[in-house]
């Protein structure tokens, strides 16, 4: 009986612990700790937990459990009593004292000192930004001698408090767009006054006062560094040229005045130097990163193929576009291809903090499930310039399918049949798979470590790798492309394939007897979080443009016909998200960037853990076989494609719409397993329509792939 009573008392005590109080929002937890000048380590020591546990509590990844919960709430309540939330911005306060507006000392060698920061101006996000009289336009540089005087400002007001769910370190958002008059346009319509007139001063001010940046996407990752985007006016103000004379290297010469200023002030540049995307940094100080990313708009930092006309927009609109991308994907760090690769590492960092059992100190160790270190590819997976290929073959040797893995996207078309020419078809209609390569990454099992070479292995569909196998015996319908070659031709003998492709051959009934293989016993779904974040960014942006899930086929087609006209800024974000997918996948097998690269020598990309051509091959093979599986399903009801380019398929039709040829069940549902109209990744949209005579001429007379031109333009030239 006493034992039972003690158990009841323990249960009641646990309930009392749970009812001890309510935890404030995550951002407020951080604010209170920092207001009390406490570190996470100090809090962890007092509460007898690990520092990482406190970090998880502050980010709301975990919630404290009794009895720690009550103690943690007690600490926060005590800090809140001493450091209440600042009053709202609407309350007018006296002008700051002389002590609060003292000028910070300039860094050694800085030509112009950093003046005290001027108050920020809040602009309603729903309204067009108000530009005071005398301001420059977003893309027009103003000569310094003709620059208008700054308008007189009213007495400053205390900035509004940072929302509780926002990290106070980054209260002004991930980035800002600097114009030539010193206005820094941030996310949400906020405008800061930047006093810097030199690059070193700009970097110092950004790190000390701007409150720009973004929290890490993984607890073992790194926070995103602040991004400053320079308009043409800002570039001129900071002493940068209108254009880069070095069109090959795309960087300023090392003896340029701006570079010398940075060097003199003890700032460093990465190996790519000062180009359209420049990273300026110093070594970390006590674990705190000191790095600022610059993007120079007049130098083409925002490629029109990915960002449309974003680089020509007014600064506030540039900030809105890049801010949306930063919030949904990550803060831009270069081209969208670079961002795609960086996102992989941000979501699955290569290392984490682990305790050294010998010394008891925390050291860096590999993070399970991530790409943790650079590894050499298997010989058939490597591009021809790679050292492992150069060691096997002479320089101009053309490798055969038995020597090289060739997992690429489709580029196939066929002659029209007599039936297709006589059955009254009037149109050629193209359909395109939404985010096809991202969809292929979903739940894709890929290798995470070095390859092991084996002879005459039994094929294992759960083991990522490259397999030398003969699939030429498989007899498929000639009206469909072969799923085993990018050109859609039937294989002529043994060839190298990724696991995804060989597994599909088994699905089609092939005899699979590998001659040899390079397999990876360490594997996992590395790309899953990458896919999930890009999928969500894509769907959220499409919803902004009026295209949502759950639409009927007719509603979807109508919305897609004009979705890019709804909002040019959101359309630019959509283009950038899609380019991030394709560019990131391409970076997995990045080849030498210099035309003078010595054959057989390594290049910088090989030093990245994410240089993984086998992952790219696995993913593209999966996307191609997914495409073939759906085309085969349509073929079962008499619908055959006449052309395929990557994720676009062209069919003959008696009408101009996909609804005129896509098959449906008697219940009015899309054919199971076939192409289905909709916005989700893996579903299809209308790509374009041409008349039947155009199709016949393109195939018979010009010998060109109709899928490449079905929209009326060159899809490859357009970046598709």
XYZ file of C-alpha atoms in Angstrom:
720
model
C 0.000 0.000 0.000
C 2.744 2.550 0.865
C 4.433 1.766 -2.464
C 1.196 2.474 -4.334
C 0.731 5.752 -2.443
C 4.305 6.817 -3.243
C 3.628 6.061 -6.913
C 0.538 8.283 -6.844
C 2.465 11.074 -5.145
C 5.201 10.797 -7.786
C 2.612 11.053 -10.565
C 1.078 14.140 -8.936
C 4.534 15.723 -8.535
C 5.141 15.142 -12.238
C 1.874 16.910 -13.073
C 2.830 19.827 -10.850
C 6.138 20.055 -12.662
C 4.297 20.173 -15.977
C 1.992 22.892 -14.634
C 4.887 24.928 -13.223
C 4.588 27.498 -15.963
C 4.548 28.133 -19.670
C 7.696 28.439 -21.715
C 8.049 31.632 -23.779
C 8.462 31.354 -27.569
C 11.877 30.184 -28.871
C 13.076 33.640 -29.918
C 12.206 35.084 -26.491
C 14.216 32.331 -24.767
C 17.291 33.423 -26.704
C 16.606 37.114 -26.034
C 16.322 36.595 -22.308
C 19.529 34.583 -22.059
C 21.495 37.095 -24.118
C 19.961 40.022 -22.204
C 21.346 38.452 -19.045
C 24.790 38.076 -20.683
C 24.627 34.322 -20.217
C 26.036 31.716 -22.561
C 24.369 28.439 -23.436
C 27.227 26.677 -21.655
C 26.528 28.574 -18.404
C 22.835 27.686 -18.550
C 23.667 24.068 -19.328
C 26.066 23.834 -16.367
C 23.497 25.282 -13.965
C 20.758 22.914 -15.169
C 23.134 19.920 -15.459
C 22.476 19.286 -19.129
C 24.590 19.470 -22.289
C 25.024 22.779 -24.113
C 23.429 21.183 -27.192
C 20.327 20.469 -25.108
C 19.956 24.158 -24.263
C 20.392 25.005 -27.954
C 17.614 22.527 -28.793
C 15.334 24.107 -26.183
C 15.955 27.579 -27.593
C 15.239 26.424 -31.149
C 12.136 24.447 -30.011
C 13.589 21.268 -31.466
C 13.068 19.709 -28.031
C 11.165 20.715 -24.899
C 12.632 20.369 -21.390
C 11.224 17.586 -19.258
C 10.665 17.539 -15.495
C 12.477 18.315 -13.269
C 14.616 20.414 -15.654
C 11.520 22.122 -17.081
C 10.558 23.862 -13.832
C 14.122 25.031 -13.234
C 14.424 26.350 -16.792
C 11.109 28.237 -16.489
C 12.278 29.697 -13.170
C 15.434 30.971 -14.856
C 13.518 32.542 -17.748
C 10.981 34.164 -15.439
C 13.790 35.692 -13.404
C 15.466 37.036 -16.533
C 12.153 38.372 -17.832
C 11.640 40.339 -14.598
C 15.035 41.979 -15.032
C 14.887 42.431 -18.806
C 11.316 43.119 -19.959
C 10.392 43.362 -23.655
C 11.207 46.857 -25.042
C 8.187 49.146 -25.571
C 6.629 49.243 -29.059
C 8.007 51.566 -31.753
C 4.893 53.745 -31.664
C 6.014 55.213 -28.350
C 8.256 58.253 -28.884
C 11.395 58.320 -26.768
C 13.958 61.028 -26.207
C 16.826 61.286 -28.646
C 19.714 58.993 -27.722
C 22.406 60.421 -25.535
C 25.864 61.285 -26.763
C 27.206 58.158 -25.149
C 24.823 55.934 -27.075
C 25.751 57.514 -30.402
C 29.501 57.463 -30.040
C 31.479 56.628 -33.146
C 33.072 53.182 -33.279
C 36.795 53.138 -33.912
C 37.656 52.242 -37.506
C 39.613 49.139 -38.341
C 43.263 49.725 -39.042
C 43.789 50.840 -42.606
C 40.178 51.754 -43.302
C 40.031 54.909 -45.420
C 36.704 56.146 -44.041
C 35.502 55.425 -40.480
C 32.177 53.771 -39.779
C 29.756 56.485 -38.734
C 27.058 55.770 -36.170
C 24.140 53.862 -37.614
C 21.099 55.943 -38.460
C 17.615 54.814 -37.457
C 15.829 52.329 -39.622
C 12.647 53.202 -41.452
C 9.826 50.708 -41.419
C 7.748 50.418 -44.591
C 4.455 48.578 -44.751
C 5.130 45.338 -46.680
C 1.811 45.614 -48.471
C 2.683 49.028 -49.894
C 5.248 50.081 -52.458
C 8.350 51.340 -50.610
C 8.293 55.092 -50.064
C 11.385 56.679 -51.515
C 12.181 60.110 -50.024
C 12.833 62.970 -52.419
C 16.334 63.033 -53.802
C 16.853 59.243 -53.739
C 18.375 57.414 -56.697
C 16.582 54.711 -58.629
C 17.455 51.080 -58.061
C 19.717 50.605 -61.066
C 20.941 54.114 -61.939
C 24.300 55.204 -60.581
C 24.599 58.832 -59.456
C 27.929 60.614 -59.718
C 29.244 61.576 -56.306
C 29.551 65.266 -57.172
C 25.902 65.354 -58.301
C 24.518 63.192 -55.494
C 21.678 64.951 -53.675
C 22.027 65.819 -50.040
C 20.366 63.456 -47.615
C 16.967 64.712 -46.494
C 16.681 65.973 -42.962
C 15.254 63.264 -40.721
C 12.987 63.618 -37.758
C 14.097 62.642 -34.293
C 14.799 58.897 -34.217
C 12.362 56.451 -32.740
C 13.307 53.303 -30.929
C 13.118 50.307 -33.296
C 10.224 47.939 -32.914
C 11.013 44.839 -30.853
C 11.980 41.714 -32.726
C 9.071 39.234 -32.915
C 9.383 36.423 -30.416
C 9.762 33.755 -33.081
C 12.677 35.572 -34.788
C 16.287 35.028 -33.740
C 17.291 38.444 -32.312
C 20.751 38.127 -33.854
C 19.103 38.318 -37.275
C 16.242 40.654 -36.446
C 16.470 42.515 -39.774
C 16.304 39.418 -41.962
C 18.791 37.437 -44.022
C 19.932 40.141 -46.463
C 19.833 43.723 -47.612
C 20.075 45.530 -50.960
C 22.314 48.606 -50.765
C 21.583 51.546 -53.048
C 23.863 54.428 -53.958
C 22.395 56.832 -51.382
C 23.161 54.563 -48.437
C 19.693 53.019 -48.117
C 19.774 49.308 -47.274
C 16.497 47.652 -48.299
C 15.712 44.585 -46.214
C 12.988 41.956 -46.160
C 9.472 43.058 -45.237
C 9.814 46.652 -46.384
C 12.391 47.610 -43.742
C 14.944 50.254 -44.805
C 18.171 50.855 -42.869
C 20.563 53.753 -43.344
C 24.053 52.387 -43.986
C 26.813 54.928 -43.278
C 29.635 52.989 -44.959
C 31.384 54.420 -48.029
C 34.194 51.846 -48.301
C 34.132 48.070 -48.472
C 35.928 47.505 -45.132
C 33.540 49.921 -43.446
C 30.559 48.146 -45.017
C 31.719 44.761 -43.749
C 32.408 46.102 -40.258
C 29.007 47.808 -40.074
C 27.170 44.746 -41.388
C 28.655 42.461 -38.742
C 28.395 44.966 -35.895
C 25.040 46.673 -36.416
C 22.971 45.416 -39.339
C 21.525 42.329 -37.577
C 21.432 40.409 -40.851
C 21.737 36.656 -41.306
C 19.712 33.506 -40.866
C 19.797 30.642 -38.354
C 21.187 27.283 -39.337
C 18.961 24.706 -41.021
C 20.486 21.823 -39.028
C 21.653 21.876 -35.423
C 25.143 20.772 -36.517
C 25.298 23.252 -39.385
C 26.293 26.900 -39.608
C 24.230 30.056 -39.535
C 23.872 31.785 -42.904
C 26.184 34.761 -43.249
C 24.607 38.160 -44.015
C 24.211 38.973 -47.699
C 24.637 42.521 -49.005
C 23.466 43.052 -52.587
C 25.055 46.038 -54.338
C 23.176 48.022 -56.969
C 25.079 49.937 -59.630
C 24.854 53.076 -57.494
C 26.216 51.281 -54.425
C 29.033 49.731 -56.443
C 30.096 53.177 -57.626
C 29.868 54.589 -54.101
C 32.215 51.827 -52.875
C 34.731 52.379 -55.669
C 33.876 49.344 -57.796
C 33.915 49.492 -61.623
C 30.748 49.316 -63.717
C 31.892 46.090 -65.380
C 34.561 43.450 -64.861
C 37.346 43.694 -67.404
C 38.426 40.123 -66.680
C 35.596 38.327 -68.481
C 37.277 34.925 -68.183
C 38.099 34.904 -64.492
C 35.220 37.239 -63.514
C 37.137 38.906 -60.714
C 38.873 42.153 -59.841
C 42.657 42.187 -60.179
C 44.494 41.823 -56.883
C 46.005 45.299 -57.251
C 42.598 47.001 -57.502
C 42.041 49.718 -54.909
C 38.999 47.979 -53.393
C 40.893 44.713 -52.900
C 43.846 46.571 -51.380
C 41.507 48.293 -48.917
C 40.221 44.927 -47.723
C 43.706 43.444 -47.443
C 44.983 46.451 -45.496
C 42.077 46.103 -43.065
C 42.942 42.399 -42.512
C 39.949 41.063 -44.416
C 40.354 38.054 -46.694
C 38.726 36.822 -49.903
C 38.086 33.228 -50.874
C 40.024 31.621 -53.748
C 37.513 32.859 -56.308
C 38.514 36.434 -55.452
C 36.339 39.511 -55.744
C 33.763 38.684 -58.407
C 29.981 38.915 -58.803
C 29.668 36.824 -55.621
C 32.421 37.740 -53.161
C 32.901 36.339 -49.655
C 34.809 38.621 -47.292
C 35.912 37.123 -43.993
C 38.290 36.926 -41.074
C 39.127 33.845 -39.060
C 36.461 32.910 -36.531
C 36.752 34.626 -33.165
C 35.824 32.387 -30.265
C 33.640 30.235 -32.486
C 31.854 33.270 -33.928
C 31.908 33.524 -37.702
C 32.985 36.831 -39.232
C 31.947 36.665 -42.845
C 29.842 38.773 -45.223
C 28.624 37.718 -48.674
C 28.400 40.360 -51.399
C 26.433 40.156 -54.660
C 27.242 42.807 -57.278
C 24.229 43.312 -59.547
C 25.949 45.264 -62.375
C 28.413 42.372 -62.723
C 25.636 39.856 -63.425
C 25.333 38.252 -59.999
C 21.714 37.319 -60.772
C 21.730 35.258 -63.974
C 18.676 36.091 -66.094
C 18.203 32.392 -66.940
C 17.510 31.687 -63.273
C 16.298 35.018 -61.895
C 14.631 36.659 -64.910
C 14.768 40.458 -64.691
C 15.316 40.552 -60.928
C 18.685 42.275 -61.300
C 16.993 45.212 -63.054
C 14.279 45.779 -60.440
C 14.285 48.607 -57.874
C 16.220 47.718 -54.691
C 13.140 47.101 -52.532
C 11.777 44.613 -55.070
C 15.152 42.869 -55.365
C 15.121 42.505 -51.578
C 11.602 41.053 -51.699
C 12.528 38.459 -54.340
C 15.804 37.399 -52.730
C 14.258 37.499 -49.267
C 11.498 35.106 -50.294
C 14.076 32.744 -51.780
C 16.250 33.018 -48.661
C 13.309 32.212 -46.396
C 12.084 29.253 -48.420
C 15.391 27.830 -49.672
C 18.478 29.521 -48.173
C 20.310 32.817 -48.349
C 21.897 32.973 -51.830
C 25.650 32.339 -51.822
C 26.292 32.321 -55.540
C 24.533 31.002 -58.614
C 21.436 28.866 -58.120
C 23.631 25.843 -58.889
C 25.913 26.792 -55.998
C 22.849 27.308 -53.795
C 21.522 23.866 -54.711
C 24.757 22.250 -53.591
C 25.101 24.423 -50.483
C 21.568 23.494 -49.469
C 22.548 19.822 -49.378
C 25.357 20.568 -46.917
C 23.232 22.993 -44.891
C 20.573 20.317 -44.338
C 23.036 17.453 -43.840
C 26.326 18.917 -42.552
C 29.397 16.707 -42.961
C 30.414 16.944 -39.290
C 29.015 17.338 -35.797
C 30.430 17.951 -32.339
C 31.459 14.739 -30.530
C 33.170 14.228 -27.193
C 36.729 12.935 -27.259
C 36.728 10.006 -24.823
C 40.415 10.534 -24.086
C 40.457 14.247 -23.296
C 36.769 14.839 -22.588
C 36.779 17.858 -24.917
C 34.421 18.425 -27.845
C 35.877 17.802 -31.296
C 34.560 17.608 -34.838
C 33.386 14.201 -35.999
C 31.481 12.811 -38.995
C 27.703 13.134 -39.003
C 26.007 9.804 -39.799
C 23.880 9.935 -42.928
C 25.923 12.734 -44.501
C 28.659 12.964 -47.087
C 31.542 13.396 -44.675
C 34.717 13.442 -46.782
C 35.800 13.527 -50.438
C 36.116 10.101 -52.039
C 37.342 9.020 -55.449
C 34.672 7.879 -57.903
C 34.694 4.440 -59.463
C 36.523 4.525 -62.844
C 33.340 4.237 -64.966
C 31.678 7.042 -62.957
C 34.476 9.612 -63.359
C 34.586 12.206 -66.158
C 37.378 11.830 -68.648
C 39.576 14.554 -67.048
C 39.662 12.782 -63.676
C 42.962 11.260 -62.476
C 41.438 7.756 -62.147
C 40.493 7.841 -65.848
C 43.793 9.364 -66.970
C 45.615 6.530 -65.200
C 43.745 3.955 -67.324
C 43.352 5.465 -70.784
C 45.332 7.799 -73.073
C 44.120 11.391 -73.332
C 41.985 11.202 -76.484
C 40.571 7.735 -75.862
C 36.774 7.570 -76.333
C 35.354 5.275 -73.701
C 32.756 2.711 -74.738
C 29.600 1.783 -72.768
C 31.669 -1.021 -71.216
C 34.095 1.566 -69.873
C 31.944 4.539 -68.850
C 28.651 5.085 -67.047
C 26.288 7.158 -69.213
C 23.267 7.997 -67.064
C 21.847 11.132 -68.680
C 18.401 12.572 -69.361
C 16.417 11.640 -72.479
C 16.976 13.262 -75.881
C 14.945 11.036 -78.234
C 12.449 11.249 -81.082
C 11.209 8.807 -83.724
C 9.576 8.869 -87.203
C 5.808 9.131 -87.359
C 3.988 5.894 -88.168
C 1.606 5.550 -91.103
C -1.290 5.251 -88.652
C -0.336 8.508 -86.937
C -0.222 10.274 -90.313
C -3.652 9.025 -91.444
C -5.784 8.997 -88.296
C -6.722 12.660 -88.277
C -4.352 13.967 -85.629
C -4.199 17.755 -85.779
C -1.817 18.739 -83.005
C 1.379 17.863 -81.188
C 1.037 18.472 -77.441
C 3.895 18.539 -74.979
C 3.567 17.714 -71.284
C 6.321 18.404 -68.761
C 6.938 16.668 -65.429
C 7.014 19.142 -62.538
C 10.320 19.132 -60.658
C 11.153 15.766 -62.220
C 14.665 15.485 -60.796
C 13.588 16.672 -57.357
C 10.808 14.063 -57.397
C 13.374 11.402 -58.295
C 15.418 12.400 -55.237
C 12.543 11.563 -52.899
C 13.456 8.449 -50.857
C 16.351 7.732 -53.230
C 18.961 5.434 -51.668
C 22.445 6.732 -52.548
C 26.005 5.834 -51.599
C 27.679 7.832 -48.847
C 31.175 6.383 -48.891
C 33.827 4.877 -51.157
C 32.975 2.185 -53.689
C 33.948 -1.470 -53.372
C 34.847 -3.358 -56.569
C 33.348 -6.852 -56.901
C 33.409 -9.461 -59.682
C 30.307 -11.360 -60.857
C 28.099 -10.092 -58.018
C 24.473 -10.948 -57.469
C 22.437 -7.814 -58.149
C 20.998 -6.175 -55.034
C 18.445 -3.413 -55.774
C 19.000 -2.000 -52.264
C 22.722 -1.492 -52.799
C 23.646 1.766 -54.593
C 26.409 1.484 -57.130
C 27.367 0.988 -60.763
C 26.861 -2.363 -62.483
C 28.288 -3.757 -65.715
C 25.449 -5.795 -67.181
C 24.084 -6.762 -70.609
C 20.492 -5.566 -71.122
C 20.502 -5.757 -74.928
C 18.344 -8.908 -74.920
C 15.298 -7.049 -73.600
C 12.824 -6.605 -76.494
C 10.768 -3.410 -76.078
C 8.241 -1.591 -78.258
C 10.143 0.550 -80.833
C 7.520 3.288 -80.426
C 8.963 3.881 -76.964
C 12.525 4.966 -76.161
C 14.748 2.430 -74.472
C 14.941 3.167 -70.749
C 18.626 2.225 -70.731
C 20.205 4.906 -72.952
C 19.796 8.698 -73.099
C 19.269 8.590 -76.875
C 16.593 5.931 -76.471
C 18.527 3.396 -78.572
C 18.584 -0.280 -77.706
C 21.843 -1.272 -75.956
C 24.237 -3.260 -78.143
C 25.965 -5.189 -75.377
C 27.235 -4.912 -71.811
C 27.215 -1.403 -70.367
C 27.465 0.348 -67.012
C 24.219 1.309 -65.267
C 23.242 2.715 -61.903
C 21.240 0.648 -59.434
C 18.023 2.513 -60.307
C 18.276 1.562 -63.972
C 19.135 -2.092 -63.344
C 16.283 -2.383 -60.842
C 13.887 -1.102 -63.516
C 15.249 -3.696 -65.958
C 14.277 -6.358 -63.443
C 10.807 -4.806 -63.287
C 10.553 -5.198 -67.072
C 11.491 -8.882 -66.865
C 15.164 -8.706 -67.872
C 17.753 -11.323 -66.918
C 20.262 -9.426 -64.799
C 23.692 -11.048 -64.451
C 26.303 -8.379 -63.662
C 29.858 -8.992 -64.858
C 31.292 -6.650 -62.222
C 30.191 -3.767 -60.046
C 31.301 -0.906 -57.832
C 28.962 -0.920 -54.850
C 28.655 1.300 -51.783
C 27.859 -0.473 -48.553
C 27.425 2.812 -46.695
C 24.250 4.375 -48.042
C 21.062 6.219 -47.153
C 18.409 8.705 -48.289
C 20.838 11.648 -48.211
C 18.710 13.886 -50.463
C 15.419 13.543 -48.576
C 15.581 16.824 -46.604
C 16.887 18.598 -49.722
C 13.911 17.359 -51.701
C 11.443 18.236 -48.947
C 12.653 21.822 -48.594
C 12.691 22.482 -52.345
C 9.294 20.802 -52.773
C 7.797 23.038 -50.088
C 9.426 26.135 -51.601
C 8.065 25.206 -55.022
C 4.503 24.514 -53.820
C 4.378 27.640 -51.641
C 5.556 29.809 -54.530
C 3.087 28.205 -56.931
C 0.324 28.908 -54.436
C 1.415 32.559 -54.408
C 0.922 32.505 -58.177
C -2.581 31.059 -57.907
C -1.820 27.378 -58.584
C -2.695 25.070 -55.710
C -3.178 21.387 -54.990
C -6.697 20.022 -55.224
C -7.610 21.888 -58.413
C -9.542 20.087 -61.121
C -7.623 19.416 -64.336
C -9.452 22.231 -66.117
C -8.810 24.689 -63.275
C -5.158 23.684 -63.148
C -4.602 24.218 -66.873
C -6.371 27.583 -66.742
C -4.301 28.739 -63.775
C -1.042 27.551 -65.355
C -1.774 29.451 -68.564
C -1.280 32.776 -66.779
C 0.471 31.989 -63.502
C 3.722 33.769 -64.416
C 1.784 36.954 -65.185
C 0.316 37.179 -61.680
C 3.472 38.486 -59.966
C 6.827 39.000 -61.703
C 8.705 38.766 -58.404
C 7.117 35.459 -57.383
C 7.666 34.137 -60.908
C 11.370 34.943 -60.499
C 11.437 33.017 -57.212
C 9.791 30.056 -58.945
C 12.382 30.104 -61.717
C 15.184 30.265 -59.159
C 13.793 27.333 -57.164
C 13.615 25.149 -60.274
C 17.116 26.210 -61.319
C 18.359 25.342 -57.835
C 17.243 21.747 -58.339
C 18.855 21.229 -61.723
C 21.952 23.270 -60.963
C 22.586 21.520 -57.667
C 22.383 18.124 -59.323
C 24.806 19.268 -62.027
C 27.284 20.441 -59.383
C 27.520 16.881 -58.062
C 29.691 16.143 -61.116
C 31.269 19.558 -61.682
C 34.058 19.409 -64.254
C 37.122 21.693 -64.529
C 36.173 25.326 -65.046
C 39.376 26.356 -66.803
C 39.965 25.626 -70.477
C 43.667 25.287 -69.616
C 43.140 22.562 -67.016
C 45.956 19.959 -67.273
C 44.545 16.588 -68.275
C 44.665 14.042 -65.493
C 45.150 16.516 -62.644
C 42.616 17.275 -59.953
C 40.529 20.458 -59.680
C 39.039 22.297 -56.673
C 35.582 20.702 -56.829
C 37.105 17.295 -56.077
C 37.896 18.464 -52.543
C 34.196 18.695 -51.660
C 32.432 15.767 -49.974
C 29.483 16.666 -52.220
C 31.450 16.009 -55.416
C 29.585 12.752 -56.004
C 29.022 11.772 -59.653
C 27.527 8.459 -58.565
C 24.678 10.300 -56.782
C 23.994 12.345 -59.901
C 23.946 9.168 -62.014
C 21.616 7.415 -59.576
C 19.220 10.345 -59.542
C 19.124 10.902 -63.318
C 18.698 7.173 -63.900
C 15.751 7.199 -61.499
C 14.162 10.223 -63.240
C 14.560 8.623 -66.679
C 13.093 5.277 -65.638
C 10.211 7.075 -63.853
C 9.475 8.777 -67.165
C 9.609 5.482 -69.070
C 7.328 3.755 -66.578
C 4.598 6.347 -67.123
C 5.026 6.314 -70.912
C 4.706 2.531 -70.844
C 1.458 2.851 -68.897
C 0.020 5.190 -71.551
C 1.244 2.836 -74.272
C -0.908 0.101 -72.732
C -3.966 2.082 -73.915
C -2.523 3.034 -77.300
C -0.839 6.381 -76.528
C 2.794 6.556 -77.681
C 5.165 9.531 -77.435
C 6.871 10.803 -80.569
C 9.595 12.746 -78.753
C 11.104 13.124 -75.295
C 13.566 15.710 -74.015
C 14.566 15.299 -70.382
C 11.230 15.617 -68.535
C 9.082 16.716 -71.512
C 7.156 14.239 -73.696
C 5.313 15.073 -76.933
C 2.200 13.192 -78.055
C 0.020 13.479 -81.163
C -3.493 14.667 -80.365
C -6.825 15.550 -81.939
C -6.955 18.756 -79.915
C -4.584 21.381 -78.501
C -4.905 20.442 -74.830
C -3.433 17.602 -72.752
C -7.048 16.743 -71.928
C -7.448 15.720 -75.580
C -5.033 12.784 -75.363
C -4.372 11.900 -71.700
C -6.363 8.732 -70.856
C -8.948 8.594 -68.082
C -10.817 5.733 -66.436
C -14.590 5.302 -66.946
C -15.008 7.044 -63.578
C -13.238 10.133 -64.947
C -10.028 9.551 -62.999
C -6.518 9.789 -64.533
C -5.139 6.435 -65.684
C -3.396 4.897 -62.639
C 0.364 4.875 -63.062
C 0.312 7.285 -65.997
C 0.833 11.012 -66.360
C -1.442 13.088 -64.184
C -2.098 16.824 -64.405
C -1.373 18.764 -61.225
C 1.054 21.005 -59.392
C 2.838 18.442 -57.197
C 6.352 17.283 -58.112
C 6.095 14.255 -60.405
C 2.775 15.385 -61.884
C 2.645 17.135 -65.265
C 1.699 20.463 -66.766
C 1.048 21.643 -70.312
C 4.392 22.474 -71.941
C 3.223 23.666 -75.345
C 1.219 22.874 -78.489
C 2.055 22.996 -82.209
C 0.077 21.818 -85.239
C 0.621 18.365 -86.739
C 2.285 19.659 -89.927
C 4.868 21.459 -87.804
C 5.579 18.170 -86.021
C 6.010 16.258 -89.283
C 8.327 18.919 -90.694
C 10.424 19.027 -87.530
C 10.935 15.254 -87.595
C 11.127 14.426 -91.296
C 12.656 17.571 -92.821
C 14.750 19.223 -90.122
C 15.632 16.106 -88.113
C 15.190 18.030 -84.861
C 13.712 16.895 -81.571
C 10.181 18.401 -81.418
C 10.216 18.299 -77.615
C 12.998 20.866 -77.676
C 10.892 23.392 -79.604
C 7.315 22.527 -78.582
C 6.924 25.874 -76.764
C 8.019 27.778 -79.849
C 11.482 28.457 -78.402
C 14.624 26.411 -77.797
C 14.083 24.762 -74.406
C 17.784 24.079 -73.872
C 18.754 27.666 -74.676
C 16.056 28.811 -72.238
C 17.670 26.762 -69.478
C 15.087 23.984 -69.386
